[in-house]
Coordinates of C-alpha atoms in Angstrom, one line a residue:
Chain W
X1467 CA 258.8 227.5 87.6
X1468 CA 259.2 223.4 87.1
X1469 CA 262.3 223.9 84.3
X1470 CA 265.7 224.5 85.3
X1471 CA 266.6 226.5 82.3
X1472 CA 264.3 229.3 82.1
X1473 CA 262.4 230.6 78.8
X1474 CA 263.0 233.8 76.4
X1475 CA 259.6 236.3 76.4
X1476 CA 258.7 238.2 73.2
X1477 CA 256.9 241.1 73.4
X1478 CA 256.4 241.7 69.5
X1479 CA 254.1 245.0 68.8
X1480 CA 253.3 246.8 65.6
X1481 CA 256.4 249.1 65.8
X1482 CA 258.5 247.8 68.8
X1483 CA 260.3 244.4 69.4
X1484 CA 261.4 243.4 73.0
X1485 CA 262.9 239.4 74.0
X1486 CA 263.8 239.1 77.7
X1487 CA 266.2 236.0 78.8
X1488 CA 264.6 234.7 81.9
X1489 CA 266.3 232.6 84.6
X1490 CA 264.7 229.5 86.1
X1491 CA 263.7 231.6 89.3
X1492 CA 262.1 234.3 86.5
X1493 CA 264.7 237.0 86.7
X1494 CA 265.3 239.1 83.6
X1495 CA 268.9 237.8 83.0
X1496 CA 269.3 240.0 79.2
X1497 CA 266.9 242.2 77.2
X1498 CA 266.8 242.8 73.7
X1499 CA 264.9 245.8 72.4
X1500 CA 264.7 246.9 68.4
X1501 CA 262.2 249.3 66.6
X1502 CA 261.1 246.2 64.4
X1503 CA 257.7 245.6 64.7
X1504 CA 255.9 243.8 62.7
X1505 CA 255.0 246.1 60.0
X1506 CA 259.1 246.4 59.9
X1507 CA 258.7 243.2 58.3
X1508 CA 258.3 242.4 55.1
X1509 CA 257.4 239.3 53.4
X1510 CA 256.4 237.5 55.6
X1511 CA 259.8 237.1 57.1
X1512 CA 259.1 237.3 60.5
X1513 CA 262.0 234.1 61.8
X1514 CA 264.8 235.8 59.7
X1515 CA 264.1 238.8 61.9
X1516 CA 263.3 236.9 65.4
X1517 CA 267.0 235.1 64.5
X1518 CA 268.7 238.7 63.5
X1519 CA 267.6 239.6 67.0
X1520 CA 267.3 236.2 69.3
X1521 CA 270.1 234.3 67.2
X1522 CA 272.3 234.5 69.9
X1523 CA 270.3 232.7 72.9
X1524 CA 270.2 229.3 73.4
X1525 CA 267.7 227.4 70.4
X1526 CA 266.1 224.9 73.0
X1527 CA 264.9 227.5 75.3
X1528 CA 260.9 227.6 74.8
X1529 CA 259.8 231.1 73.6
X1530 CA 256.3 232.4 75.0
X1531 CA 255.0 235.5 72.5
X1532 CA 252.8 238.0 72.8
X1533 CA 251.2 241.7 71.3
X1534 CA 250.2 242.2 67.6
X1535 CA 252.8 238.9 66.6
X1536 CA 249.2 236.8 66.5
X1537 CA 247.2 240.0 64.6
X1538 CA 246.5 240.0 60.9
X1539 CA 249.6 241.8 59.9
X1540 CA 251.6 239.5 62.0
X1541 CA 253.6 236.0 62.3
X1542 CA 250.2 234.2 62.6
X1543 CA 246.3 235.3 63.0
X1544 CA 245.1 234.0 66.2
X1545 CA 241.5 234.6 66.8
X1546 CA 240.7 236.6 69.9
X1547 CA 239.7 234.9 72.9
X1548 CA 236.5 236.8 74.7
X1549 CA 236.3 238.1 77.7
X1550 CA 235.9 237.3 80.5
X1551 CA 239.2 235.0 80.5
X1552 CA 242.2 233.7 82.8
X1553 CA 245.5 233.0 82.0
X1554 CA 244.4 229.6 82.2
X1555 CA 242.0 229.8 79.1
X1556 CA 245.1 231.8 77.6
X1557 CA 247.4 228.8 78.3
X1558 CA 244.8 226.6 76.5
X1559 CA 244.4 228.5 73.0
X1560 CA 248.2 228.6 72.9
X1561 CA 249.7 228.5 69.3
X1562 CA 252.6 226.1 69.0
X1563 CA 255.1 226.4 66.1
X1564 CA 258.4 225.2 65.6
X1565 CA 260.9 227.0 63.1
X1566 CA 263.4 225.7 61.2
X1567 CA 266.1 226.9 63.6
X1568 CA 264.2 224.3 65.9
X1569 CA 263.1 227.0 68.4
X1570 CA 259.5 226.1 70.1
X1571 CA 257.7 229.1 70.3
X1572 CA 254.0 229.1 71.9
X1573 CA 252.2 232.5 70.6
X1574 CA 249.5 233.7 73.0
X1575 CA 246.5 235.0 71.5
X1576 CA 244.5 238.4 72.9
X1577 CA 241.1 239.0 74.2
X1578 CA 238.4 240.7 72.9
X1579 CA 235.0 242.2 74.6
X1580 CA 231.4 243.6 73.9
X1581 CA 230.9 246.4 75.8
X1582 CA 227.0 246.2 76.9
X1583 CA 226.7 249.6 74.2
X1584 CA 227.6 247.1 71.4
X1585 CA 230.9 248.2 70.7
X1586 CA 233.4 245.8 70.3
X1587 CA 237.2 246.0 71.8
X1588 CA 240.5 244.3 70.7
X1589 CA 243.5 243.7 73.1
X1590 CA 246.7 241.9 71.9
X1591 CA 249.4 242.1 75.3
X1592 CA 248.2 244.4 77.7
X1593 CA 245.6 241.0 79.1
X1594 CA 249.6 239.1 79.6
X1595 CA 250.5 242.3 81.5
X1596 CA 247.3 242.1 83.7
X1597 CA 247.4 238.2 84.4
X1598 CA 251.2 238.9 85.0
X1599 CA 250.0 241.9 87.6
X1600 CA 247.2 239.8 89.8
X1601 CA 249.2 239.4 92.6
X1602 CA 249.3 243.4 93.5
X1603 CA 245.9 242.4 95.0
X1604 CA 243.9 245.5 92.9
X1605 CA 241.0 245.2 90.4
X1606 CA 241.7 247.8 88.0
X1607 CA 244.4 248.2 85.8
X1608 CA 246.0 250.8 83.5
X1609 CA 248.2 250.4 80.5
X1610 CA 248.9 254.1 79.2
X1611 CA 250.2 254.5 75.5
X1612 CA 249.4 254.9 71.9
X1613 CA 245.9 253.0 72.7
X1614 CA 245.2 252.8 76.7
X1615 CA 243.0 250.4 78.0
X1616 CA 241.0 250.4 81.3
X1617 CA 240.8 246.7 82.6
X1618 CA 238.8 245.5 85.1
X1619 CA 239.6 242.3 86.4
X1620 CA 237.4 239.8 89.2
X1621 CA 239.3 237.1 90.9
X1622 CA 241.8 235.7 88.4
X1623 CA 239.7 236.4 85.1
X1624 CA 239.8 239.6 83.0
X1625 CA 236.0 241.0 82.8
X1626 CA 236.2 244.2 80.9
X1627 CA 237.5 246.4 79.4
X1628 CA 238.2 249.4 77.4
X1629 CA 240.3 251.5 74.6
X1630 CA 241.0 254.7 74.6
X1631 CA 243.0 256.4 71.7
X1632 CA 244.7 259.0 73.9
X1633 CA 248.3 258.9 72.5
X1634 CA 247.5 258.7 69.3
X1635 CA 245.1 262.0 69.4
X1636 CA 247.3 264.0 71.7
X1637 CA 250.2 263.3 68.7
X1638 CA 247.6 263.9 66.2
X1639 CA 246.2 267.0 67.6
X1640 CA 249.7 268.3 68.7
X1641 CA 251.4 268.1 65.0
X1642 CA 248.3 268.0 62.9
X1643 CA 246.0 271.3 64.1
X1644 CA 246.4 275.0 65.2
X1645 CA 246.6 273.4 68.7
X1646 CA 250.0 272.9 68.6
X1647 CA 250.7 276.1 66.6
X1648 CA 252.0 278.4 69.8
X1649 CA 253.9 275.6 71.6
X1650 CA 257.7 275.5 72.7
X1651 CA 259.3 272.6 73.6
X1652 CA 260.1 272.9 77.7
X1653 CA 259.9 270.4 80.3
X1654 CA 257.0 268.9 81.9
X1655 CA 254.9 271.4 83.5
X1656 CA 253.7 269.6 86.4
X1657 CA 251.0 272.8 86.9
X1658 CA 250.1 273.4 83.6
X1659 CA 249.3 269.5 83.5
X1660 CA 247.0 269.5 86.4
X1661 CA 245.4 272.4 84.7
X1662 CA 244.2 270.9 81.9
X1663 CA 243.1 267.6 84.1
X1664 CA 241.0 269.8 86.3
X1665 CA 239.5 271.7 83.4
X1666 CA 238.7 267.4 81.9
X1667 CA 237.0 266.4 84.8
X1668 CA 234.9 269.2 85.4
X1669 CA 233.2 269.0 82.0
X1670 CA 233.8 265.5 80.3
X1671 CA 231.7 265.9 77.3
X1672 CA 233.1 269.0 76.2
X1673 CA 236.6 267.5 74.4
X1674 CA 236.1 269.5 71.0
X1675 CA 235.4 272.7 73.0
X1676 CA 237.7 272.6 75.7
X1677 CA 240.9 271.8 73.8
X1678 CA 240.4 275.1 71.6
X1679 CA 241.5 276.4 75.3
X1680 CA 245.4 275.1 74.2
X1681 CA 245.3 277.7 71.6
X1682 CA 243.3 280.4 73.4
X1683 CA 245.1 280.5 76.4
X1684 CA 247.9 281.2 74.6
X1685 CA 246.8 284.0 72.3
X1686 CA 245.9 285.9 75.4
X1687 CA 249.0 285.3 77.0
X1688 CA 247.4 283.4 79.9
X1689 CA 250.2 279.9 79.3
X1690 CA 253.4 280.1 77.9
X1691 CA 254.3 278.6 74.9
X1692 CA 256.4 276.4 77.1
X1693 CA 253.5 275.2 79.0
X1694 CA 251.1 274.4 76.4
X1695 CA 252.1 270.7 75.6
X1696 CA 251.6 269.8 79.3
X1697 CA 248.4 271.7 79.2
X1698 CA 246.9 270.0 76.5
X1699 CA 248.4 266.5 77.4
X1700 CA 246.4 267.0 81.1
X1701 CA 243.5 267.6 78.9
X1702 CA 243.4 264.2 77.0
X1703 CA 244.2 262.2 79.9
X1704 CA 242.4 264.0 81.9
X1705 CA 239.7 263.1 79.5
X1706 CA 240.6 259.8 79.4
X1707 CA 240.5 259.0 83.3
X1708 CA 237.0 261.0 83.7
X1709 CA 235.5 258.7 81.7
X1710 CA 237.4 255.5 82.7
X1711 CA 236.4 255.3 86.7
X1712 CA 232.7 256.2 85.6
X1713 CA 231.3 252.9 86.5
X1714 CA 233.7 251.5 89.0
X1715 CA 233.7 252.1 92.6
X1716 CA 234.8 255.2 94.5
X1717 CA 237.1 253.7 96.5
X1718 CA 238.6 251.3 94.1
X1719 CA 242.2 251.1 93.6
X1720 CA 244.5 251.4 90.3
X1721 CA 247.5 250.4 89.2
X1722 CA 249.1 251.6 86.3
X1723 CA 251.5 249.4 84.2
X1724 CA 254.0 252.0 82.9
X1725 CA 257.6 252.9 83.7
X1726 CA 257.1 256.5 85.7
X1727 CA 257.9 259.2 82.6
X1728 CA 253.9 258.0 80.8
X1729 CA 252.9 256.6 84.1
X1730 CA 253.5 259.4 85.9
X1731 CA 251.1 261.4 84.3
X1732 CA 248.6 258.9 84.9
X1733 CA 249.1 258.3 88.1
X1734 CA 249.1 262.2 89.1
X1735 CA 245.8 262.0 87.0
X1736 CA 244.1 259.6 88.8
X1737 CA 244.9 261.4 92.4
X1738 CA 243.6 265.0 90.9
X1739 CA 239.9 262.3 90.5
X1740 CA 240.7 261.9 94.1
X1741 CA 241.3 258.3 93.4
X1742 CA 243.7 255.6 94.9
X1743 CA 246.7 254.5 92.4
X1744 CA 249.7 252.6 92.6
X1745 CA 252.3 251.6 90.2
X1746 CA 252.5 248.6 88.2
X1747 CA 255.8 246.3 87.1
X1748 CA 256.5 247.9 83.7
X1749 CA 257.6 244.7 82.7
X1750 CA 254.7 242.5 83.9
X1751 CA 254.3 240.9 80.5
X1752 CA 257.4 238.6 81.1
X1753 CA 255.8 237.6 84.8
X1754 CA 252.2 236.7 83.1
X1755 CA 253.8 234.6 80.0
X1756 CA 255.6 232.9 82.8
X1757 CA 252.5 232.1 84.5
X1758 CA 250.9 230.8 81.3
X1759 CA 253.9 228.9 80.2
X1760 CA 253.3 227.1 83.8
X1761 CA 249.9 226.5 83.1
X1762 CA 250.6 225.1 79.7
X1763 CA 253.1 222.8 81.2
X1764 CA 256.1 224.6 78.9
X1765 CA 258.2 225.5 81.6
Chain K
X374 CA 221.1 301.0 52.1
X375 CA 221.3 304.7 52.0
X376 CA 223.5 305.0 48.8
X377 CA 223.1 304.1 45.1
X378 CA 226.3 302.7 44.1
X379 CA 226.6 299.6 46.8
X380 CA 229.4 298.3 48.1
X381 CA 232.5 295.5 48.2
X382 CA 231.8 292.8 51.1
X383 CA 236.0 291.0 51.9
X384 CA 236.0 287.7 53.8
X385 CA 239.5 287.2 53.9
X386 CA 239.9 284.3 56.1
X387 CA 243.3 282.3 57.0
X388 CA 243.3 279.7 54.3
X389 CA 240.3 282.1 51.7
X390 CA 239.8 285.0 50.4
X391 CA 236.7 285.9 49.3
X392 CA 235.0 289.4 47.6
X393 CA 231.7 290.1 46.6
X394 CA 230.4 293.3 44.6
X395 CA 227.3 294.3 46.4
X396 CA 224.4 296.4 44.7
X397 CA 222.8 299.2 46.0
X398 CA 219.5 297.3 46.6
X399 CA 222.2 294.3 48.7
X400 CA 222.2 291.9 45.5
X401 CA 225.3 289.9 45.1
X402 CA 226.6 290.7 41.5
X403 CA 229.6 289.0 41.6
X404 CA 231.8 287.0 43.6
X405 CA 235.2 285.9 43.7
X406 CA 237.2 283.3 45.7
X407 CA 240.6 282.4 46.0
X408 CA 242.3 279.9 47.8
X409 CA 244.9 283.2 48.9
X410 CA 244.4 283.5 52.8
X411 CA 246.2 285.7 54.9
X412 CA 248.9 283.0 55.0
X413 CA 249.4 283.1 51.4
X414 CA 250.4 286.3 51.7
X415 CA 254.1 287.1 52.1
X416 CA 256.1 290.1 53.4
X417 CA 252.5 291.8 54.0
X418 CA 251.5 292.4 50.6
X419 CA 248.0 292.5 51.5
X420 CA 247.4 295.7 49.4
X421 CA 249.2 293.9 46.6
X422 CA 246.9 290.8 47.2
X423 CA 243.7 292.4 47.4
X424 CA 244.0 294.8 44.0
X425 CA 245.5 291.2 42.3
X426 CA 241.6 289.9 43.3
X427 CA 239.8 293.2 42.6
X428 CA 241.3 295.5 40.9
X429 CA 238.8 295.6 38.2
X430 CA 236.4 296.6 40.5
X431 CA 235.4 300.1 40.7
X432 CA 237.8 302.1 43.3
X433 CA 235.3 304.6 44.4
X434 CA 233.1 301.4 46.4
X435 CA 234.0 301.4 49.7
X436 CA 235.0 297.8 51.0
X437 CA 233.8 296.8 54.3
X438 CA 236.3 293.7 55.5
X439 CA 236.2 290.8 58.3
X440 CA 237.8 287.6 59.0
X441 CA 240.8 286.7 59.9
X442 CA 242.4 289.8 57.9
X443 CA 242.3 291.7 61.4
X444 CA 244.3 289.3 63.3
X445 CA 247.9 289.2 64.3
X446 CA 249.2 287.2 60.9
X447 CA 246.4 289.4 58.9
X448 CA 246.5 293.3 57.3
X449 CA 246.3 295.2 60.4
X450 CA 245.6 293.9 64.0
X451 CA 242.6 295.2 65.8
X452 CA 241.8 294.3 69.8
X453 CA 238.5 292.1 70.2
X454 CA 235.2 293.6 71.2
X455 CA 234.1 291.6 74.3
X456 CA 230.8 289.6 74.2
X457 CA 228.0 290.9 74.2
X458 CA 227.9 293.5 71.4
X459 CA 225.9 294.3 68.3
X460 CA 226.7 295.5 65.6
X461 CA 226.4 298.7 66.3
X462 CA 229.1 298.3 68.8
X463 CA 231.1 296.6 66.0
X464 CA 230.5 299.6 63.5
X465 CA 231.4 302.2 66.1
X466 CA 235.0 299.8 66.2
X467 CA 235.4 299.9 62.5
X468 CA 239.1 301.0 61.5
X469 CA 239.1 303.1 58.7
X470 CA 242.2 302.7 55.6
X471 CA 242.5 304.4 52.3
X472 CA 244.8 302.1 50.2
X473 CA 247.6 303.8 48.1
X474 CA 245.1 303.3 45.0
X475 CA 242.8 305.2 46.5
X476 CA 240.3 302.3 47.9
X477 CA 238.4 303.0 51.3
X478 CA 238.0 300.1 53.4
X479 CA 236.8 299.5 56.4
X480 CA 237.9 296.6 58.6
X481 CA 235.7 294.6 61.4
X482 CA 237.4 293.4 64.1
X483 CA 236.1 290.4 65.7
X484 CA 234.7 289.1 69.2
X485 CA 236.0 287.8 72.6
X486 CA 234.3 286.0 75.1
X487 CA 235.3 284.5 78.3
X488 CA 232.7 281.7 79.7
X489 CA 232.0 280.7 82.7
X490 CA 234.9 278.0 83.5
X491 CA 237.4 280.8 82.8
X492 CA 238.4 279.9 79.5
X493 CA 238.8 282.6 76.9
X494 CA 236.7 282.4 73.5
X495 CA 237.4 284.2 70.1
X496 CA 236.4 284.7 66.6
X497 CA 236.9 287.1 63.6
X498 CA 234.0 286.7 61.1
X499 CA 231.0 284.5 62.3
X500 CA 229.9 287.3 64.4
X501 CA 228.9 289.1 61.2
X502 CA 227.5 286.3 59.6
X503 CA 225.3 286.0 62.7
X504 CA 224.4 289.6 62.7
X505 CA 223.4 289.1 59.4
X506 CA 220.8 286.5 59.9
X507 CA 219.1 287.8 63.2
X508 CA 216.0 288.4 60.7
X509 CA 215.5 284.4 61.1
X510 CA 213.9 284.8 64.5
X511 CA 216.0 282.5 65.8
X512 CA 218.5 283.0 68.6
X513 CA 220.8 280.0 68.3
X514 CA 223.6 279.7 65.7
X515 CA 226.1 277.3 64.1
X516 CA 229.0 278.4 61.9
X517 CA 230.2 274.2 60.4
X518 CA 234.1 274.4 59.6
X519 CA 237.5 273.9 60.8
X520 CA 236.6 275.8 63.3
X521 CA 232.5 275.2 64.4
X522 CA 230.9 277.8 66.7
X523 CA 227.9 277.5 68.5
X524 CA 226.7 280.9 69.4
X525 CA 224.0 282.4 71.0
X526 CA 222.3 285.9 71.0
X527 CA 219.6 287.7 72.9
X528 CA 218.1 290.4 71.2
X529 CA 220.1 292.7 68.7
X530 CA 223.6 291.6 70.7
X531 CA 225.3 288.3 70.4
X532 CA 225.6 286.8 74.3
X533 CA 227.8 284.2 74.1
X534 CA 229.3 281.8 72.3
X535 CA 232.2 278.3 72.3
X536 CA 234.3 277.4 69.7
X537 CA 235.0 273.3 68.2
X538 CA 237.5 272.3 66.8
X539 CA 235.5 270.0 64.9
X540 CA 236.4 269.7 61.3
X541 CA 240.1 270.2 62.3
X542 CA 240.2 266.9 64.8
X543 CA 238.4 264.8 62.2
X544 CA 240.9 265.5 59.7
X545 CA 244.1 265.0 62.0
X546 CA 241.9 261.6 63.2
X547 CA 241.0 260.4 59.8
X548 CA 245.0 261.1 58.0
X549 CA 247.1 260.8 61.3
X550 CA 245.7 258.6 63.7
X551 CA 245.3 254.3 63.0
X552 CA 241.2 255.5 62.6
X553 CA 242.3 256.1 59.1
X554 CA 243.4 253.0 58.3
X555 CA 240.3 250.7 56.9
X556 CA 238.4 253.7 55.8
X557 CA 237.8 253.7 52.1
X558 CA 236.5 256.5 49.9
X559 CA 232.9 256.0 49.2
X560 CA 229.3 258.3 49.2
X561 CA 228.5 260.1 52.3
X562 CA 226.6 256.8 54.1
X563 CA 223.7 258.7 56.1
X564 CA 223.3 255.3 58.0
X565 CA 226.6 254.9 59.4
X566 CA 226.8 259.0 60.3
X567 CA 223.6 258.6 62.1
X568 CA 224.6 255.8 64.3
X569 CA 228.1 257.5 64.9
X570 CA 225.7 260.6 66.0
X571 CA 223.5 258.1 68.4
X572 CA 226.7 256.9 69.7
X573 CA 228.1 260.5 70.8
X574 CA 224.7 261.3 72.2
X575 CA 224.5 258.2 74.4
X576 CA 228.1 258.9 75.8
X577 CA 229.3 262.5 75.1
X578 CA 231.7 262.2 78.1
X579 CA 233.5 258.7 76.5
X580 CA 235.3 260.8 73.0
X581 CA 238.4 259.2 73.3
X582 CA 237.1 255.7 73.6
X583 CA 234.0 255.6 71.4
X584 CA 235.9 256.8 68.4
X585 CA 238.4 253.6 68.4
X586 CA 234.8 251.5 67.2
X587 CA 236.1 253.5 64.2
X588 CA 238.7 250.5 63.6
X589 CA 237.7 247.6 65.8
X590 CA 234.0 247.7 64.2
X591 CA 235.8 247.6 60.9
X592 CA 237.8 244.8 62.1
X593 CA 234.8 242.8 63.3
X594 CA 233.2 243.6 59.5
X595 CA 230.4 245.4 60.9
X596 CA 231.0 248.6 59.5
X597 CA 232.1 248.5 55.5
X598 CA 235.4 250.5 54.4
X599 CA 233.5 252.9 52.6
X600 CA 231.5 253.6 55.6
X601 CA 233.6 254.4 58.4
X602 CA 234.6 258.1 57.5
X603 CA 231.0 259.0 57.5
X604 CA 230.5 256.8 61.0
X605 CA 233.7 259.1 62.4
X606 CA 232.2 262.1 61.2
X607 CA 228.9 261.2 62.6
X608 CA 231.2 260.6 66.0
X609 CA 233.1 263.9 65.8
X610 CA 229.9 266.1 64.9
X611 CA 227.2 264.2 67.2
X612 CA 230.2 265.1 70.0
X613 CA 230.0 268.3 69.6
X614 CA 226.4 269.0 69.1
X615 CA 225.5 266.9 72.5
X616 CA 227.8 269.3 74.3
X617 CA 226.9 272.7 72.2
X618 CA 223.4 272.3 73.6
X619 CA 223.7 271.6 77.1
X620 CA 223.1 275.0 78.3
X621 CA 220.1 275.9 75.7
X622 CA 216.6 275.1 76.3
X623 CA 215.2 272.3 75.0
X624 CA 212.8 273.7 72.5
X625 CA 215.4 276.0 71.5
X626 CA 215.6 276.6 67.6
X627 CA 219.0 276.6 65.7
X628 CA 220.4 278.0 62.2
X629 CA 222.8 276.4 60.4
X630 CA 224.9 278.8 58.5
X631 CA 226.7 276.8 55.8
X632 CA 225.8 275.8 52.2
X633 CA 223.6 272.2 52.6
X634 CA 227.2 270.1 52.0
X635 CA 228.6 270.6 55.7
X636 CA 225.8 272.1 57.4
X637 CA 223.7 268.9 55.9
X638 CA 225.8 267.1 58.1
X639 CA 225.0 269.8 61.3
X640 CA 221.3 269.3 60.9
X641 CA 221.0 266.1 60.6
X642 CA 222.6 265.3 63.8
X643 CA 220.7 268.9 65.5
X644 CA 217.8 266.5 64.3
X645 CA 218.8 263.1 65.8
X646 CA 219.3 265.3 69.3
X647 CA 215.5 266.1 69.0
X648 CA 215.7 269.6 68.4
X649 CA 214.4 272.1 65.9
X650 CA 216.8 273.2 63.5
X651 CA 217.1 275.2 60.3
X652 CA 219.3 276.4 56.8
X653 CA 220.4 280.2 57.7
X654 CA 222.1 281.9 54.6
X655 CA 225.9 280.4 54.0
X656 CA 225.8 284.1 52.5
X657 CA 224.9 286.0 55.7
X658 CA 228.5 287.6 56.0
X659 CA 227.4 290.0 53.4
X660 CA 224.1 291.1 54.8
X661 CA 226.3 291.1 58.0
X662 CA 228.4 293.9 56.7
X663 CA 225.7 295.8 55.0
X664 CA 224.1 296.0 58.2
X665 CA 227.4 297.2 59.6
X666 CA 228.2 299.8 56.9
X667 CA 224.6 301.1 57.4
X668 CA 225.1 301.7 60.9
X669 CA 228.4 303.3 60.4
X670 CA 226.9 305.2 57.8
X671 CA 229.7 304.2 55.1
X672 CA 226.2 303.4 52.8

């Protein structure tokens, strides 16, 4: 980086908040992390609650922001950029805004894509976390959650990509349907997962059915109650992934941009498909809103 | 029927109950329903329960019962018959209780099935809704609901069969998950449930992913908010109906057996798959157990 002061990263989400410090030389010097997300907010008061957490670092440093900050419900509506894009075109459509504290902050908008069945995608952060993730030399990228996406990058530009709801359903059908009925909490069950991830990949297209097998396997006594989270959790990512690597290359390599307890799963997901994987910097977002700051000429 | 007095044909389901006084010549003269399942039911009062439904109902009928009455949480827990059986199998399995008021009734247990992949199947009550229709000359089946099965029969026996948990992941999609969020009420849209049927056909492998153009075609204003729960339902059902037939030949006739609200929905989407399809009797359960007394020679 050109500055010798560094720059504070926001990673501002629908129901997280997370501001990094970072040093000249792009170490994470302090990290702040709330559960106020933006629908947290009300009003409209979205600097009252940056200064309530950020009030403390120093107001000239620039601030680079990212996630659903620049969605409808957020600070300011940026429209998506479309894919294919590099943190380049990123650095262009930048958002500049100063409050009345005097802090510059640039917001950074997300990406969105057509997928060649007409379906249209919507990505705010996980594209920073790519761009941030280039260097690791693979193409294809994972960021597990609430809503996973499956990127595919080529050269320094993001060409595709693609939602899944997986955390969201696995909560859903685990408090919310007679799935969850005969589970006990336990630990991970590291068997029981791989179970249900074997039983995905062998018949893709049978979600509705095969997830019934969380409750039946049960009532006949064939998984403990223990074992049944695990179980059905291997099911949806193992639903997830089967689909995921359906047009991409045998051989191809992933990385998955997750700290190891959700990117574990993943990654031992990806080697039952007999697939290469690797992990990811968790914290790649604050390396790629470097590298766009640089681009932009802000630090 | 053998006798001249008829008979009293008990659904009782998990979330239902249902009765109906049969004639001698199989008429339905009168029915009633209560929203008092099994779960309703407290400190196994199911005596209590049933002469709160029926008790003006001559005592000297004998009752023949099914559902879900015969599981664990129900009256008395019978073992499942394994797949295939018939209904004579199922009337030489009938366990026989005289109530302290003097009632005979005869209880149904219900059907397990273990396919192919290993994964074990049951059901307490569609079985005699299917036996109960086997005069349709048709050998494939689909019970709509919470719970949808797809079963298939060969002959007098019923052969095998896979449970959906269809109209239980809608709802936990549609109130629990962000899918939810931009739907308004409105008419069923047959438009946007078709092309969220042409979808799942297309991709039945991509669930998890092709149900987010739930939201983001919102977003884009390309689906209207009083359109997107009949798109997700068109999603949800066209899922399961590519997978349900897989296995089944193509010119393969089916029978819907629901009243034309839900099972409209069922063969429609049987229809956009390109396959012959038909209403079976919503009613069937009571042919079912007429056919069932018969052969146990309770009428």
């Amino acid at each position: 980086m050109g500055n010798v002061t560094g720059f504070i990263a926001l990673d501002w989400g629908t129901t997280s908040f997370r501001a990094y410090r970072v040093a000249a030389d792009g170490r994470v010097i302090e990290t702040i992390s709330a559960p106020e997300g933006i629908l947290a907010v009300k009003g409209g008061g979205f600097e009252a609650a940056l200064e309530k957490q950020i009030g403390a670092w120093d107001v000239t440093l620039p601030v680079m922001a990212a996630g659903m900050i620049t969605s409808r419900q957020g600070w300011i509506e940026l429209p998506y950029l479309p894919c294919p894009a590099s943190a380049a075109d990123l650095a262009q459509a930048l958002h500049h805004h100063t409050t009345a504290s005097g802090r510059r902050i640039a917001f950074a908008t997300g990406l969105s894509y057509r997928a060649p069945d007409g379906m249209p995608d919507v990505m705010r952060s996980e594209e920073v976390q790519v761009f941030g993730s280039l260097d690791l030399g693979v193409k294809h990228f994972v960021t597990p959650g609430t809503h996973s996406k499956w990127i595919t990058t080529e050269g320094d530009r993001l060409l595709r990509y693609a939602t899944y709801v997986t955390g969201e359903v696995f909560a859903a059908l685990k408090d919310h349907t007679i799935l969850g009925r005969l589970m006990k909490p336990g630990p991970d069950d590291e068997e029981a997962f791989a179970m249900g991830v074997r039983a995905a990949l062998e018949d893709p297209a049978g979600f509705l059915h095969r997830i019934f097998s969380a409750r039946s396997l049960g009532l006949f006594g064939e998984l403990a109650p223990e074992a049944i989270s695990s179980y059905l959790s291997g099911q949806v990512i193992g639903s997830e992934v089967a689909h995921a690597i359906r047009d991409n290359p045998r051989d191809a390599e992933y990385a998955v941009l997750a700290s190891p307890g959700i990117g574990g799963r993943y990654v031992k997901a990806i080697e039952i498909a007999g697939l290469k994987v690797r992990y990811g910097d968790p914290q790649a977002i604050v390396k790629g809103l470097a590298i766009i700051a640089g681009k932009a000429g802000i630090i």
